[in-house]
Amino acid sequence: MMQEADIRTCFQAGGRIENVLIVARRDEAGGVEHVPYLLPSWRRGFVAIGLFRGAGVRAYRDLTRLVRFIRDDLSYHGTIALHEKGSPAFAKLRSFRTAS
């Protein structure tokens, strides 16, 4: 996991986001949460954004808000893949591990 502040620091040093994958997962109440995984230029593999406080990854219920964050705040304008956790296509991806 990375914190948003770490991402911004790496941006200032010339880093960029090279790819984005969003994983849709069911929460305890049966709703859907979307977890973004970023492929930064300064690290190997996809990584999730950590919560501001405590353990865990940042998840979004509103997919539109998440895409706006990726486009506007992270300046990523490439393709964004969306997979459902547990789907056959998702199971084929080996370059990262998802948080529960």
XYZ file of C-alpha atoms in Angstrom:
100
model
C 0.000 0.000 0.000
C 0.961 3.605 -0.522
C -0.384 6.741 1.046
C -1.665 9.537 -1.177
C 1.023 11.864 0.237
C 3.720 9.401 -0.909
C 2.228 9.377 -4.406
C 2.291 13.180 -4.575
C 5.922 13.239 -3.391
C 6.892 10.804 -6.145
C 5.021 12.939 -8.700
C 7.175 15.906 -7.689
C 10.267 13.763 -8.325
C 9.064 12.993 -11.871
C 7.102 9.809 -11.247
C 3.799 8.979 -12.926
C 0.996 6.448 -12.866
C 1.426 4.016 -15.766
C -1.717 1.921 -15.399
C -4.858 1.667 -13.263
C -7.025 -1.294 -12.399
C -10.208 -1.053 -10.348
C -11.473 -4.095 -8.454
C -15.176 -4.200 -7.597
C -15.943 -6.178 -4.469
C -18.990 -6.812 -2.303
C -18.985 -5.368 1.189
C -20.554 -6.891 4.294
C -23.914 -5.227 3.576
C -24.074 -6.541 -0.004
C -23.129 -3.213 -1.601
C -20.291 -2.721 -4.034
C -17.001 -1.030 -3.227
C -14.390 -0.118 -5.829
C -10.710 -0.372 -4.915
C -8.191 1.301 -7.237
C -4.830 -0.351 -7.836
C -2.140 1.829 -9.373
C 0.967 0.847 -11.311
C 3.437 3.622 -10.474
C 6.613 4.221 -12.477
C 8.758 4.105 -9.329
C 7.653 0.640 -8.098
C 7.055 -2.811 -9.464
C 3.534 -4.174 -9.494
C 0.130 -2.733 -8.732
C -0.454 -1.134 -5.355
C -3.545 0.106 -3.518
C -3.914 3.456 -1.777
C -3.955 3.082 1.991
C -6.431 4.672 4.356
C -5.438 7.974 5.949
C -5.551 6.376 9.390
C -5.446 2.742 10.319
C -4.963 -0.397 8.301
C -6.765 -1.149 5.069
C -7.172 0.200 1.574
C -9.211 3.125 0.353
C -12.452 1.966 -1.288
C -15.062 4.023 -3.121
C -18.780 3.332 -3.455
C -19.178 5.967 -6.164
C -17.338 4.811 -9.298
C -17.738 8.215 -10.982
C -16.060 9.941 -8.038
C -13.212 7.409 -8.141
C -12.613 7.933 -11.872
C -12.662 11.710 -11.332
C -10.021 11.297 -8.589
C -7.838 9.174 -10.892
C -8.172 11.581 -13.834
C -8.043 14.922 -12.026
C -6.016 14.349 -8.860
C -3.603 11.688 -10.153
C -3.445 13.048 -13.731
C -3.903 9.592 -15.264
C -5.677 9.665 -18.622
C -5.026 6.157 -19.919
C -7.237 3.096 -19.920
C -8.824 2.032 -16.642
C -9.711 -1.661 -16.370
C -12.591 -2.725 -14.119
C -12.741 -6.287 -12.781
C -15.017 -7.985 -10.320
C -13.133 -9.719 -7.538
C -13.348 -13.459 -8.094
C -14.147 -13.291 -11.826
C -12.209 -15.608 -14.189
C -10.546 -12.628 -15.933
C -9.472 -11.203 -12.593
C -8.074 -14.561 -11.470
C -5.670 -14.527 -14.455
C -3.969 -11.353 -13.250
C -0.762 -12.182 -11.394
C 0.972 -8.845 -10.988
C -0.651 -7.862 -7.706
C -2.503 -9.083 -4.652
C -5.765 -7.588 -3.490
C -6.529 -6.617 0.043
C -9.638 -8.136 1.565
